[in-house]
């Protein structure tokens, strides 16, 4: 199957700083990427959908000024958590889809963010 | 509105027991897709199966089987002769198009004890 990577796999940052998480499709062109967030012992909740070259579509309740999503190429999307606070500590998972892979959705391994 | 409900939060079984994980969904769409994913402690989601709304055939893959019933809006997952390696959180999910955003259920944490 197709491979999606995320970097970093885990990150610790201080409150008030910004952190960027990368999501890459390694062997296919991802026209659409999704960002999910998962708090401990909870389900995955979709944060936003991004199509290459377009602005991301955010789910209700997700602050677009706080969670900046960029999908500038067909293989890379980034999520920047700006002015992070402890309540942003979570597991962030991206997924990617594209016609190359018959529009199947492939998940990255996730990034664990801890804000101290 | 679309919704997925996994009423079982935690299930604990002894190795070799059979176990069924329930999934009930709500949607007004006639075309939709249902999924099951496994999330081991590492956190990475493992895809198990996808079913579209027009294919109600049940499926068996080794020790895994799935029962899709549109009449009851259910898509249940059975593990036969469970093993310790089956211990994980299992998520049922719904999408209204292939490759589209997924709506996940709350997840069922399965613990298989030796």
mmCIF file of C-alpha atoms in Angstrom:
data_model
loop_
_atom_site.group_PDB
_atom_site.id
_atom_site.type_symbol
_atom_site.label_atom_id
_atom_site.label_comp_id
_atom_site.label_asym_id
_atom_site.label_seq_id
_atom_site.Cartn_x
_atom_site.Cartn_y
_atom_site.Cartn_z
ATOM 1 C CA UNK A 1 0.000 0.000 0.000
ATOM 2 C CA UNK A 2 0.845 3.659 -0.191
ATOM 3 C CA UNK A 3 2.973 5.266 2.506
ATOM 4 C CA UNK A 4 2.351 8.443 4.446
ATOM 5 C CA UNK A 5 4.952 9.778 6.838
ATOM 6 C CA UNK A 6 4.782 12.358 9.584
ATOM 7 C CA UNK A 7 7.543 14.364 11.139
ATOM 8 C CA UNK A 8 8.289 14.639 13.929
ATOM 9 C CA UNK A 9 6.856 11.540 15.569
ATOM 10 C CA UNK A 10 6.841 13.335 18.880
ATOM 11 C CA UNK A 11 7.583 16.850 20.028
ATOM 12 C CA UNK A 12 7.703 18.706 23.323
ATOM 13 C CA UNK A 13 7.411 22.468 23.271
ATOM 14 C CA UNK A 14 6.960 25.249 25.741
ATOM 15 C CA UNK A 15 3.683 27.054 26.157
ATOM 16 C CA UNK A 16 3.427 30.029 23.830
ATOM 17 C CA UNK A 17 5.692 28.682 21.134
ATOM 18 C CA UNK A 18 4.660 27.381 17.722
ATOM 19 C CA UNK A 19 5.292 23.936 16.369
ATOM 20 C CA UNK A 20 5.060 22.609 12.826
ATOM 21 C CA UNK A 21 4.104 19.049 11.909
ATOM 22 C CA UNK A 22 4.747 17.700 8.422
ATOM 23 C CA UNK A 23 2.738 15.099 6.570
ATOM 24 C CA UNK A 24 4.176 13.584 3.408
ATOM 25 C CA UNK A 25 2.855 11.123 0.874
ATOM 26 C CA UNK A 26 5.962 9.201 -0.129
ATOM 27 C CA UNK A 27 4.877 7.309 -3.212
ATOM 28 C CA UNK A 28 1.745 8.965 -4.514
ATOM 29 C CA UNK A 29 0.304 12.381 -5.183
ATOM 30 C CA UNK A 30 -2.060 13.440 -2.456
ATOM 31 C CA UNK A 31 -4.633 15.842 -3.800
ATOM 32 C CA UNK A 32 -6.436 15.770 -0.476
ATOM 33 C CA UNK A 33 -5.037 15.575 3.030
ATOM 34 C CA UNK A 34 -6.872 15.411 6.305
ATOM 35 C CA UNK A 35 -5.746 16.344 9.792
ATOM 36 C CA UNK A 36 -7.213 14.576 12.800
ATOM 37 C CA UNK A 37 -6.655 15.100 16.504
ATOM 38 C CA UNK A 38 -6.957 12.436 19.149
ATOM 39 C CA UNK A 39 -6.953 13.154 22.873
ATOM 40 C CA UNK A 40 -6.021 10.315 25.251
ATOM 41 C CA UNK A 41 -8.633 7.577 25.419
ATOM 42 C CA UNK A 42 -10.787 9.379 22.878
ATOM 43 C CA UNK A 43 -11.683 9.036 19.252
ATOM 44 C CA UNK A 44 -10.159 10.741 16.252
ATOM 45 C CA UNK A 45 -11.782 14.051 15.429
ATOM 46 C CA UNK A 46 -11.328 15.677 12.053
ATOM 47 C CA UNK A 47 -9.789 19.121 12.299
ATOM 48 C CA UNK A 48 -9.569 20.135 8.663
ATOM 49 C CA UNK A 49 -9.481 19.010 5.062
ATOM 50 C CA UNK A 50 -6.950 20.450 2.673
ATOM 51 C CA UNK A 51 -6.810 20.214 -1.084
ATOM 52 C CA UNK A 52 -3.554 20.942 -2.832
ATOM 53 C CA UNK A 53 -3.269 24.586 -3.760
ATOM 54 C CA UNK A 54 -6.420 25.624 -1.894
ATOM 55 C CA UNK A 55 -7.203 26.940 1.533
ATOM 56 C CA UNK A 56 -8.052 24.313 4.097
ATOM 57 C CA UNK A 57 -11.628 23.708 5.177
ATOM 58 C CA UNK A 58 -11.872 23.621 8.962
ATOM 59 C CA UNK A 59 -14.408 21.710 10.981
ATOM 60 C CA UNK A 60 -16.701 23.593 13.281
ATOM 61 C CA UNK A 61 -14.996 24.585 16.485
ATOM 62 C CA UNK A 62 -11.456 24.385 15.138
ATOM 63 C CA UNK A 63 -9.647 27.730 15.220
ATOM 64 C CA UNK A 64 -8.097 28.297 11.824
ATOM 65 C CA UNK A 65 -5.858 31.071 13.122
ATOM 66 C CA UNK A 66 -4.424 28.733 15.703
ATOM 67 C CA UNK A 67 -4.044 25.640 13.537
ATOM 68 C CA UNK A 68 -2.486 26.774 10.283
ATOM 69 C CA UNK A 69 -2.635 24.245 7.495
ATOM 70 C CA UNK A 70 -0.653 24.516 4.297
ATOM 71 C CA UNK A 71 -0.901 22.082 1.394
ATOM 72 C CA UNK A 72 1.387 23.699 -1.115
ATOM 73 C CA UNK A 73 2.461 20.577 -2.979
ATOM 74 C CA UNK A 74 0.978 17.233 -3.919
ATOM 75 C CA UNK A 75 3.185 15.425 -1.439
ATOM 76 C CA UNK A 76 3.355 17.711 1.551
ATOM 77 C CA UNK A 77 0.948 19.261 4.002
ATOM 78 C CA UNK A 78 1.934 21.035 7.194
ATOM 79 C CA UNK A 79 0.042 21.776 10.368
ATOM 80 C CA UNK A 80 1.374 24.592 12.517
ATOM 81 C CA UNK A 81 0.064 24.912 16.034
ATOM 82 C CA UNK A 82 0.583 28.556 16.889
ATOM 83 C CA UNK A 83 1.023 29.820 20.452
ATOM 84 C CA UNK A 84 0.592 26.317 21.780
ATOM 85 C CA UNK A 85 -0.909 25.740 25.212
ATOM 86 C CA UNK A 86 -1.036 22.609 27.373
ATOM 87 C CA UNK A 87 -4.600 21.917 26.228
ATOM 88 C CA UNK A 88 -3.245 21.513 22.677
ATOM 89 C CA UNK A 89 -1.283 18.472 23.817
ATOM 90 C CA UNK A 90 -2.646 15.647 21.744
ATOM 91 C CA UNK A 91 -1.930 13.031 19.094
ATOM 92 C CA UNK A 92 -2.163 14.554 15.622
ATOM 93 C CA UNK A 93 -2.720 12.210 12.705
ATOM 94 C CA UNK A 94 -2.774 13.074 9.030
ATOM 95 C CA UNK A 95 -4.155 11.081 6.164
ATOM 96 C CA UNK A 96 -3.794 11.467 2.435
ATOM 97 C CA UNK A 97 -5.819 10.511 -0.587
ATOM 98 C CA UNK A 98 -5.507 10.882 -4.327
ATOM 99 C CA UNK A 99 -6.473 9.461 -7.676
ATOM 100 C CA UNK A 100 -3.074 7.738 -7.875
ATOM 101 C CA UNK A 101 -4.278 5.438 -5.122
ATOM 102 C CA UNK A 102 -7.892 5.196 -6.318
ATOM 103 C CA UNK A 103 -8.921 7.720 -3.705
ATOM 104 C CA UNK A 104 -8.166 5.367 -0.864
ATOM 105 C CA UNK A 105 -7.195 7.150 2.340
ATOM 106 C CA UNK A 106 -3.833 6.366 3.916
ATOM 107 C CA UNK A 107 -2.868 7.390 7.422
ATOM 108 C CA UNK A 108 0.405 8.662 8.764
ATOM 109 C CA UNK A 109 1.840 7.242 11.982
ATOM 110 C CA UNK A 110 0.868 10.279 14.017
ATOM 111 C CA UNK A 111 2.686 12.995 15.957
ATOM 112 C CA UNK A 112 2.466 13.221 19.708
ATOM 113 C CA UNK A 113 2.574 16.837 20.859
ATOM 114 C CA UNK A 114 3.210 17.725 24.479
ATOM 115 C CA UNK A 115 3.049 21.370 25.510
ATOM 116 C CA UNK A 116 4.631 22.149 28.872
ATOM 117 C CA UNK B 1 -26.245 14.098 10.173
ATOM 118 C CA UNK B 2 -23.764 11.279 10.118
ATOM 119 C CA UNK B 3 -22.848 9.481 13.299
ATOM 120 C CA UNK B 4 -21.123 6.291 14.356
ATOM 121 C CA UNK B 5 -21.765 4.663 17.707
ATOM 122 C CA UNK B 6 -19.657 2.009 19.333
ATOM 123 C CA UNK B 7 -21.481 1.326 22.543
ATOM 124 C CA UNK B 8 -18.816 -0.960 23.996
ATOM 125 C CA UNK B 9 -16.080 1.166 25.521
ATOM 126 C CA UNK B 10 -13.990 -1.713 26.802
ATOM 127 C CA UNK B 11 -14.108 -5.454 26.328
ATOM 128 C CA UNK B 12 -11.943 -7.985 28.092
ATOM 129 C CA UNK B 13 -11.720 -11.610 26.971
ATOM 130 C CA UNK B 14 -9.480 -14.556 27.556
ATOM 131 C CA UNK B 15 -7.377 -15.859 24.722
ATOM 132 C CA UNK B 16 -9.195 -18.139 22.260
ATOM 133 C CA UNK B 17 -12.569 -16.660 23.044
ATOM 134 C CA UNK B 18 -14.619 -15.184 20.222
ATOM 135 C CA UNK B 19 -15.504 -11.527 20.541
ATOM 136 C CA UNK B 20 -17.839 -9.227 18.613
ATOM 137 C CA UNK B 21 -17.395 -5.481 18.429
ATOM 138 C CA UNK B 22 -20.568 -3.588 17.670
ATOM 139 C CA UNK B 23 -20.929 -0.608 15.370
ATOM 140 C CA UNK B 24 -24.128 1.268 14.591
ATOM 141 C CA UNK B 25 -24.198 4.153 12.154
ATOM 142 C CA UNK B 26 -26.554 6.927 11.110
ATOM 143 C CA UNK B 27 -26.645 8.583 7.725
ATOM 144 C CA UNK B 28 -29.206 9.955 5.312
ATOM 145 C CA UNK B 29 -27.026 9.246 2.316
ATOM 146 C CA UNK B 30 -27.753 6.244 0.148
ATOM 147 C CA UNK B 31 -24.116 5.942 -0.839
ATOM 148 C CA UNK B 32 -21.600 5.637 1.945
ATOM 149 C CA UNK B 33 -18.596 3.650 3.066
ATOM 150 C CA UNK B 34 -17.940 1.884 6.336
ATOM 151 C CA UNK B 35 -14.543 1.058 7.757
ATOM 152 C CA UNK B 36 -12.868 -0.709 10.621
ATOM 153 C CA UNK B 37 -9.441 0.314 11.883
ATOM 154 C CA UNK B 38 -7.204 -1.144 14.558
ATOM 155 C CA UNK B 39 -5.092 1.169 16.708
ATOM 156 C CA UNK B 40 -2.418 -0.667 18.696
ATOM 157 C CA UNK B 41 -0.579 1.066 21.548
ATOM 158 C CA UNK B 42 1.885 2.572 19.061
ATOM 159 C CA UNK B 43 -0.955 4.765 17.836
ATOM 160 C CA UNK B 44 -0.695 4.058 14.129
ATOM 161 C CA UNK B 45 -4.020 3.206 12.545
ATOM 162 C CA UNK B 46 -4.190 -0.120 10.761
ATOM 163 C CA UNK B 47 -6.823 -0.434 8.049
ATOM 164 C CA UNK B 48 -8.891 -3.608 8.351
ATOM 165 C CA UNK B 49 -11.804 -3.353 5.943
ATOM 166 C CA UNK B 50 -13.937 -1.037 3.824
ATOM 167 C CA UNK B 51 -17.477 -1.731 2.722
ATOM 168 C CA UNK B 52 -19.683 0.365 0.470
ATOM 169 C CA UNK B 53 -23.389 0.714 1.093
ATOM 170 C CA UNK B 54 -24.330 -1.372 -1.914
ATOM 171 C CA UNK B 55 -22.389 -4.400 -0.858
ATOM 172 C CA UNK B 56 -24.048 -6.164 2.032
ATOM 173 C CA UNK B 57 -22.114 -9.350 1.636
ATOM 174 C CA UNK B 58 -20.469 -10.438 4.809
ATOM 175 C CA UNK B 59 -16.741 -10.886 4.692
ATOM 176 C CA UNK B 60 -14.296 -13.218 6.337
ATOM 177 C CA UNK B 61 -10.565 -12.733 6.461
ATOM 178 C CA UNK B 62 -8.785 -15.319 8.524
ATOM 179 C CA UNK B 63 -9.986 -14.934 12.107
ATOM 180 C CA UNK B 64 -11.791 -11.703 11.275
ATOM 181 C CA UNK B 65 -15.318 -11.436 9.974
ATOM 182 C CA UNK B 66 -17.707 -8.582 9.395
ATOM 183 C CA UNK B 67 -21.494 -8.529 9.383
ATOM 184 C CA UNK B 68 -23.055 -5.621 7.518
ATOM 185 C CA UNK B 69 -26.811 -5.197 7.938
ATOM 186 C CA UNK B 70 -28.408 -2.132 6.407
ATOM 187 C CA UNK B 71 -31.747 -2.974 7.971
ATOM 188 C CA UNK B 72 -30.308 -2.328 11.418
ATOM 189 C CA UNK B 73 -27.590 0.131 10.296
ATOM 190 C CA UNK B 74 -24.954 -2.062 11.835
ATOM 191 C CA UNK B 75 -21.509 -3.162 10.786
ATOM 192 C CA UNK B 76 -20.247 -5.547 13.437
ATOM 193 C CA UNK B 77 -16.807 -7.059 13.655
ATOM 194 C CA UNK B 78 -16.049 -10.505 15.063
ATOM 195 C CA UNK B 79 -12.681 -11.897 16.013
ATOM 196 C CA UNK B 80 -12.656 -15.657 16.288
ATOM 197 C CA UNK B 81 -10.230 -17.400 18.627
ATOM 198 C CA UNK B 82 -8.827 -14.122 19.903
ATOM 199 C CA UNK B 83 -5.131 -13.736 20.578
ATOM 200 C CA UNK B 84 -3.148 -11.426 22.840
ATOM 201 C CA UNK B 85 -1.894 -9.573 19.749
ATOM 202 C CA UNK B 86 -5.481 -8.565 19.025
ATOM 203 C CA UNK B 87 -5.377 -6.263 22.044
ATOM 204 C CA UNK B 88 -5.908 -2.742 20.712
ATOM 205 C CA UNK B 89 -8.500 -0.045 20.259
ATOM 206 C CA UNK B 90 -10.807 -0.700 17.335
ATOM 207 C CA UNK B 91 -12.587 2.081 15.502
ATOM 208 C CA UNK B 92 -15.540 1.904 13.193
ATOM 209 C CA UNK B 93 -15.837 4.813 10.753
ATOM 210 C CA UNK B 94 -18.159 6.202 8.121
ATOM 211 C CA UNK B 95 -17.518 8.249 5.008
ATOM 212 C CA UNK B 96 -19.916 9.508 2.381
ATOM 213 C CA UNK B 97 -17.434 9.192 -0.448
ATOM 214 C CA UNK B 98 -14.355 7.197 -1.235
ATOM 215 C CA UNK B 99 -11.326 9.060 0.008
ATOM 216 C CA UNK B 100 -13.498 11.516 1.894
ATOM 217 C CA UNK B 101 -13.326 12.588 5.498
ATOM 218 C CA UNK B 102 -14.010 9.923 8.069
ATOM 219 C CA UNK B 103 -16.393 10.086 10.970
ATOM 220 C CA UNK B 104 -15.134 7.800 13.685
ATOM 221 C CA UNK B 105 -16.965 6.019 16.436
ATOM 222 C CA UNK B 106 -15.768 6.339 20.001
ATOM 223 C CA UNK B 107 -13.666 3.207 19.750
ATOM 224 C CA UNK B 108 -13.713 -0.082 21.637
ATOM 225 C CA UNK B 109 -10.681 -1.046 23.658
ATOM 226 C CA UNK B 110 -10.197 -4.786 23.414
ATOM 227 C CA UNK B 111 -8.022 -6.535 25.948
ATOM 228 C CA UNK B 112 -7.174 -10.171 25.325
ATOM 229 C CA UNK B 113 -5.645 -11.870 28.320
ATOM 230 C CA UNK B 114 -3.520 -15.008 28.093
#
